[in-house]
Amino acid sequence: MIAHADTIPKQRHPLIAFLLRWLLTTNHKEIGTLYLCLAFLLFFIGGAMAMVVRLELFQPGLQFTQPDFYNQMVTLHGLIMVFGAVMPAFVGLANWLVPLMIGAPDMALPRLNNFSFWILPFAFILLLSSMFMEGGAPNFGWTFYAPLSTTYGPPSTDYFILGVHLMGVSSVLGAINVMVTILNMRAPGMTLFRMPLFVWTWLITAFLLIMAMPVLAGAVTMMLTDRHFGTSFFEASGGGDPVLFQHVFWFFGHPEVYIMILPGFGIASQIIPTFARKKLFGYHSMVIATIAIALLSFIVWGHHMFAAGMPLAAELFFMYATMLIAVPTGVKVFNWVATMWRGSMTFETPMLFAVGFVIMFTIGGFSGLMLALVPADFQYHDTFFVVAHFHYVLYPGAIFGTMAAVYYWLPKWSGRMYDERLGKIHFWTATIAVNLTFFPMHFSGLAGMPRRIVDYSIAFADFNMLSSIGAGLLGLTQILFLYIVVKALTSGEKVTDAQVWEGAEGLEWTLPSPAPLHSFETPPVIEPDDAHAAADRA
Amino acid sequence: MSEAPAVGETPRYYVPHTSVWPIVGSVALFIMAYGLVTMIHQTTDKVAAEGTHGVWIFYIGLGIVAFMLFGWFGTVIRESVTGMNSGLMDRSYRMGMQWFIVSEVMFFAAFFGALFYARVISVPWLAGAGSNLETHTFLWPDFADVWPLFMTPGGTETEAMEAWGLPFINTVILVTSSVTVTFAHWALKKSQRIALGVWLAITVLLGAFFLLLQVVEYAEAYEELGLTLGSGIYGSTFFMLTGFHGAHVTMGTVMLAVMLFRVFSGHFTPENHFAFEATSWYWHFVDVVWLFLFTFVYWF
Ligand code: HEM
Ligand SMILES: [Cu+2]
């Protein structure tokens, strides 16, 4: 039995009770909800900044913004989307789903869980307040290369640095929690190789976070001392090197991009088997591919620096290592397709998003391979081609993955169904908008349009107009998504069945819908075949 | 580790009450961060902000953090003493601490990375190695590749810190303290409370002594050697690595002192002493980092 005393007396003023409940909660579902709400809020803020950027780029010339403000918008957009939208959304999903999927009563360290979450709003207050400071917000791009961020950074850079420190603390503590939960809290019989893939991918994501975030903390700390205490880490006249910053940053940065996609891989691997009504093809190879990707991600950071100046041997090493990552990635895509092969497929909204994920993520993987070629990258680097690449892996990857997850598990979380027709409309408009926004960037990039510059040659005008129209549409689809979720929560059809989707497997579908506040008060017993993996049958 | 937890353990799992400490901690970290930036802006010259309140805001934040830790750990200790913790929870705490130490290792790895980069790449390159002859010839023709870096390309000079003086004594102190904390642990496991107290007290004293010598060493660096944060990449890596290590020794010493205090209050049993063990892991970790520091910062 779970010893849980409600310490909040019932007769408190409702508003205070409400605040206390959310401020003090140690429940994984409530904290998961908080993460998802914060991520969605920041997604809108970051999205609004993207709208400013696309509005400015609608036509060549300076229309709406001054160059410095444009740079601030590009920078904050990137930082907020990476640290504020994608990462918290995934942590929110982990909070909601990991205990359900492994048959645990809650996260392993519930108080720490609350701490990890509530650090975040403050971190973003620090970061966003920089917009209102003298000298403006950080304007050096989300990668904050030295010396732009050291010698030339505005005063608000220091708030940004401390903001990043707080985000780092939050992520590391959150990752430790997920890690320990998965390693220690599995129900009897839930062996590692019976875990659902979402849990596996999060286990590995947690490892990446624990290994990479402290390095980012080191990078911003060196920035801070270079800015104010006279050190010369990134200063050649003192024996340091600005390129050192890039090495440290990308040592964090490349694992970070996998932090932003691995949980998405996990989500696709949960959803596709359900709607193909088949077991996931190649469970073990999926797990091994994920581990391989994670380990390789620590030795490929140099592919972001091909044009920055490295010895030839290093360029070659990073090129081959990067291309090697395509192998386990290909294994995954192959397995998803093989899962669908000859399945009895239906295309409910989560499945649409998952299939869209597979197809468009693959496009992004291919442009990544092009970028991995050193001589080609000399041409493509710092052009819109790179922007196209990472938006193809991140939007249909991380964002579609998250949305697929929300559609898929919302009935379980809330006990209410979303509107299937609106969901389909959402998927198709979003897919059209994503491609309209980001596909033309491949062309403008290959033709030489540099990224992060407020103005551009009229030669790129048509492509940019298309991108901006697409971006506007994409912005509207977010409002549709918000509407669909709110509608589902307030007036959606009630779900009574525990098994929401007929083909779904996993422990979360054995709990009633909506899932009770405390997941598994007594540990479920996992028979070899209940577990998601077909591992034991092999 | 593919073994799932044994049957019968999970049901006793204890989910804590709602807790006020985490939110107190978040607010405190925010205050600290804000205060730190304000303080930096008010005391360094890059952004010359008016006033002196930054440092006070920072201390207030720090004070609340200490208060929070006190309250939070107090709650956990109470739970532990009243036997609410299960074996499962104990294992969660252990794993949590282990992964925390892994993250700390990576934090130091970033600074060691900077050190190795400077020694193996940036300093030789500035002196013309590889394909960098032009940088050398046209920008800083007088610059020579030596380590410790006595003179930066820009011309700032410094002397190097000698390894076999204070730093070596500090090595001996820290290694000894790792041994004494292990003796304390053995004593705890055999219920020899007096030996436990004595060895632990010696460990705390050694930690404090290390810190004292570190202060002496810094004073010598600044006043006699001209080795400062501003003396180029040698000074930067020297102070960053030893400084963060020193901060960790401080943390570790405080933690050990708290453990000593708890030993005096009769806490810990031979079976149940997670906090003590976690502190000793942390202490060993700090010790190992120092060995790397001694080797690569001072010695070679
Ligand atoms: C097949 C796998 C992939 C390969 C071979 C690959 C390769 C590359 C290369 C070579 C670059 C550097 C381009 C340049 O700056 O010149 C790059 C940039 C980038 N990639 Fe990938 N990538 C892959 C997958 C991913 C994934 C899965 C994500 C994230 C979910 C991602 C996110 C990014 C981001 C954010 C950047 C740009 C960072 C910046 O400069 O702002 N990539 N990729
Ligand atoms: Cu990369």
mmCIF file of N, CA and C in Angstrom, chain B residues 219-275:
data_model
loop_
_atom_site.group_PDB
_atom_site.id
_atom_site.type_symbol
_atom_site.label_atom_id
_atom_site.label_comp_id
_atom_site.label_asym_id
_atom_site.label_seq_id
_atom_site.Cartn_x
_atom_site.Cartn_y
_atom_site.Cartn_z
ATOM 1 N N ALA B 219 47.337 32.458 -2.396
ATOM 2 C CA ALA B 219 47.968 33.725 -2.019
ATOM 3 C C ALA B 219 49.371 33.797 -2.609
ATOM 4 N N GLU B 220 50.080 32.673 -2.514
ATOM 5 C CA GLU B 220 51.433 32.642 -3.073
ATOM 6 C C GLU B 220 51.390 32.869 -4.585
ATOM 7 N N ALA B 221 50.412 32.203 -5.237
ATOM 8 C CA ALA B 221 50.297 32.357 -6.687
ATOM 9 C C ALA B 221 50.080 33.817 -7.047
ATOM 10 N N TYR B 222 49.166 34.470 -6.357
ATOM 11 C CA TYR B 222 48.843 35.841 -6.703
ATOM 12 C C TYR B 222 49.963 36.796 -6.349
ATOM 13 N N GLU B 223 50.562 36.597 -5.147
ATOM 14 C CA GLU B 223 51.477 37.624 -4.680
ATOM 15 C C GLU B 223 52.912 37.395 -5.116
ATOM 16 N N GLU B 224 53.337 36.131 -5.164
ATOM 17 C CA GLU B 224 54.745 35.910 -5.476
ATOM 18 C C GLU B 224 54.992 35.482 -6.908
ATOM 19 N N LEU B 225 54.079 34.666 -7.466
ATOM 20 C CA LEU B 225 54.346 34.134 -8.798
ATOM 21 C C LEU B 225 53.741 34.977 -9.909
ATOM 22 N N GLY B 226 52.834 35.876 -9.538
ATOM 23 C CA GLY B 226 52.128 36.615 -10.581
ATOM 24 C C GLY B 226 51.194 35.718 -11.363
ATOM 25 N N LEU B 227 50.846 34.571 -10.756
ATOM 26 C CA LEU B 227 49.924 33.645 -11.417
ATOM 27 C C LEU B 227 48.504 34.006 -11.001
ATOM 28 N N THR B 228 47.739 34.531 -11.954
ATOM 29 C CA THR B 228 46.372 34.968 -11.645
ATOM 30 C C THR B 228 45.419 34.409 -12.693
ATOM 31 N N LEU B 229 44.130 34.676 -12.454
ATOM 32 C CA LEU B 229 43.139 34.287 -13.460
ATOM 33 C C LEU B 229 43.456 34.935 -14.803
ATOM 34 N N GLY B 230 44.104 36.096 -14.744
ATOM 35 C CA GLY B 230 44.356 36.837 -15.966
ATOM 36 C C GLY B 230 45.664 36.500 -16.647
ATOM 37 N N SER B 231 46.402 35.499 -16.138
ATOM 38 C CA SER B 231 47.702 35.259 -16.783
ATOM 39 C C SER B 231 47.630 34.196 -17.871
ATOM 40 N N GLY B 232 46.660 34.339 -18.714
ATOM 41 C CA GLY B 232 46.627 33.471 -19.888
ATOM 42 C C GLY B 232 46.047 32.103 -19.597
ATOM 43 N N ILE B 233 46.171 31.210 -20.563
ATOM 44 C CA ILE B 233 45.477 29.937 -20.489
ATOM 45 C C ILE B 233 46.027 29.073 -19.352
ATOM 46 N N TYR B 234 47.289 29.260 -18.999
ATOM 47 C CA TYR B 234 47.819 28.483 -17.867
ATOM 48 C C TYR B 234 47.101 28.866 -16.577
ATOM 49 N N GLY B 235 47.011 30.155 -16.333
ATOM 50 C CA GLY B 235 46.290 30.613 -15.145
ATOM 51 C C GLY B 235 44.813 30.258 -15.212
ATOM 52 N N SER B 236 44.217 30.373 -16.404
ATOM 53 C CA SER B 236 42.790 30.076 -16.543
ATOM 54 C C SER B 236 42.503 28.636 -16.152
ATOM 55 N N THR B 237 43.248 27.713 -16.753
ATOM 56 C CA THR B 237 42.969 26.298 -16.466
ATOM 57 C C THR B 237 43.367 25.973 -15.030
ATOM 58 N N PHE B 238 44.482 26.560 -14.571
ATOM 59 C CA PHE B 238 44.931 26.293 -13.205
ATOM 60 C C PHE B 238 43.849 26.648 -12.199
ATOM 61 N N PHE B 239 43.339 27.879 -12.306
ATOM 62 C CA PHE B 239 42.376 28.309 -11.284
ATOM 63 C C PHE B 239 41.007 27.687 -11.491
ATOM 64 N N MET B 240 40.633 27.456 -12.741
ATOM 65 C CA MET B 240 39.324 26.851 -12.968
ATOM 66 C C MET B 240 39.303 25.447 -12.370
ATOM 67 N N LEU B 241 40.337 24.663 -12.653
ATOM 68 C CA LEU B 241 40.345 23.282 -12.176
ATOM 69 C C LEU B 241 40.525 23.214 -10.671
ATOM 70 N N THR B 242 41.552 23.905 -10.167
ATOM 71 C CA THR B 242 41.765 23.820 -8.718
ATOM 72 C C THR B 242 40.640 24.521 -7.970
ATOM 73 N N GLY B 243 40.088 25.584 -8.571
ATOM 74 C CA GLY B 243 39.017 26.320 -7.902
ATOM 75 C C GLY B 243 37.770 25.474 -7.763
ATOM 76 N N PHE B 244 37.341 24.858 -8.867
ATOM 77 C CA PHE B 244 36.141 24.025 -8.752
ATOM 78 C C PHE B 244 36.405 22.811 -7.895
ATOM 79 N N HIS B 245 37.646 22.311 -7.947
ATOM 80 C CA HIS B 245 37.950 21.194 -7.061
ATOM 81 C C HIS B 245 37.856 21.652 -5.607
ATOM 82 N N GLY B 246 38.410 22.827 -5.349
ATOM 83 C CA GLY B 246 38.352 23.352 -3.985
ATOM 84 C C GLY B 246 36.910 23.531 -3.523
ATOM 85 N N ALA B 247 36.066 24.007 -4.438
ATOM 86 C CA ALA B 247 34.658 24.167 -4.071
ATOM 87 C C ALA B 247 34.056 22.816 -3.703
ATOM 88 N N HIS B 248 34.474 21.786 -4.428
ATOM 89 C CA HIS B 248 33.940 20.451 -4.123
ATOM 90 C C HIS B 248 34.493 19.930 -2.798
ATOM 91 N N VAL B 249 35.761 20.235 -2.520
ATOM 92 C CA VAL B 249 36.308 19.820 -1.226
ATOM 93 C C VAL B 249 35.540 20.527 -0.107
ATOM 94 N N THR B 250 35.221 21.793 -0.341
ATOM 95 C CA THR B 250 34.459 22.516 0.675
ATOM 96 C C THR B 250 33.127 21.835 0.929
ATOM 97 N N MET B 251 32.416 21.557 -0.173
ATOM 98 C CA MET B 251 31.145 20.841 -0.050
ATOM 99 C C MET B 251 31.337 19.527 0.706
ATOM 100 N N GLY B 252 32.363 18.785 0.277
ATOM 101 C CA GLY B 252 32.604 17.475 0.879
ATOM 102 C C GLY B 252 32.906 17.596 2.365
ATOM 103 N N THR B 253 33.705 18.601 2.727
ATOM 104 C CA THR B 253 34.048 18.769 4.141
ATOM 105 C C THR B 253 32.808 19.102 4.957
ATOM 106 N N VAL B 254 31.973 19.983 4.390
ATOM 107 C CA VAL B 254 30.737 20.314 5.104
ATOM 108 C C VAL B 254 29.892 19.052 5.273
ATOM 109 N N MET B 255 29.792 18.258 4.195
ATOM 110 C CA MET B 255 29.000 17.035 4.293
ATOM 111 C C MET B 255 29.574 16.098 5.353
ATOM 112 N N LEU B 256 30.911 15.969 5.357
ATOM 113 C CA LEU B 256 31.535 15.095 6.362
ATOM 114 C C LEU B 256 31.265 15.622 7.767
ATOM 115 N N ALA B 257 31.319 16.946 7.907
ATOM 116 C CA ALA B 257 31.072 17.521 9.234
ATOM 117 C C ALA B 257 29.646 17.217 9.676
ATOM 118 N N VAL B 258 28.717 17.317 8.731
ATOM 119 C CA VAL B 258 27.331 16.984 9.084
ATOM 120 C C VAL B 258 27.241 15.519 9.513
ATOM 121 N N MET B 259 27.958 14.651 8.796
ATOM 122 C CA MET B 259 27.944 13.229 9.161
ATOM 123 C C MET B 259 28.507 13.034 10.570
ATOM 124 N N LEU B 260 29.582 13.779 10.860
ATOM 125 C CA LEU B 260 30.189 13.668 12.188
ATOM 126 C C LEU B 260 29.177 14.067 13.256
ATOM 127 N N PHE B 261 28.504 15.163 12.983
ATOM 128 C CA PHE B 261 27.477 15.636 13.905
ATOM 129 C C PHE B 261 26.397 14.574 14.094
ATOM 130 N N ARG B 262 26.010 13.935 12.989
ATOM 131 C CA ARG B 262 24.967 12.909 13.088
ATOM 132 C C ARG B 262 25.472 11.677 13.841
ATOM 133 N N VAL B 263 26.772 11.395 13.675
ATOM 134 C CA VAL B 263 27.331 10.274 14.436
ATOM 135 C C VAL B 263 27.223 10.576 15.926
ATOM 136 N N PHE B 264 27.554 11.820 16.310
ATOM 137 C CA PHE B 264 27.452 12.212 17.717
ATOM 138 C C PHE B 264 26.013 12.092 18.206
ATOM 139 N N SER B 265 25.050 12.369 17.286
ATOM 140 C CA SER B 265 23.652 12.268 17.713
ATOM 141 C C SER B 265 23.133 10.831 17.651
ATOM 142 N N GLY B 266 24.028 9.892 17.397
ATOM 143 C CA GLY B 266 23.613 8.491 17.456
ATOM 144 C C GLY B 266 22.958 7.959 16.194
ATOM 145 N N HIS B 267 23.066 8.706 15.088
ATOM 146 C CA HIS B 267 22.494 8.188 13.851
ATOM 147 C C HIS B 267 23.348 7.064 13.279
ATOM 148 N N PHE B 268 22.828 6.424 12.269
ATOM 149 C CA PHE B 268 23.491 5.372 11.473
ATOM 150 C C PHE B 268 23.585 4.043 12.226
ATOM 151 N N THR B 269 23.241 2.992 11.509
ATOM 152 C CA THR B 269 23.432 1.644 12.024
ATOM 153 C C THR B 269 24.327 0.904 11.040
ATOM 154 N N PRO B 270 24.880 -0.221 11.432
ATOM 155 C CA PRO B 270 25.739 -0.950 10.496
ATOM 156 C C PRO B 270 25.027 -1.282 9.193
ATOM 157 N N GLU B 271 23.690 -1.422 9.226
ATOM 158 C CA GLU B 271 22.979 -1.764 7.981
ATOM 159 C C GLU B 271 22.515 -0.522 7.247
ATOM 160 N N ASN B 272 22.114 0.508 7.984
ATOM 161 C CA ASN B 272 21.418 1.626 7.362
ATOM 162 C C ASN B 272 22.219 2.910 7.568
ATOM 163 N N HIS B 273 23.032 3.263 6.568
ATOM 164 C CA HIS B 273 23.798 4.506 6.683
ATOM 165 C C HIS B 273 24.081 5.064 5.303
ATOM 166 N N PHE B 274 22.990 5.216 4.523
ATOM 167 C CA PHE B 274 23.175 5.671 3.148
ATOM 168 C C PHE B 274 23.888 7.012 3.080
ATOM 169 N N ALA B 275 23.476 7.955 3.919
ATOM 170 C CA ALA B 275 24.053 9.299 3.827
ATOM 171 C C ALA B 275 25.557 9.257 4.051
#
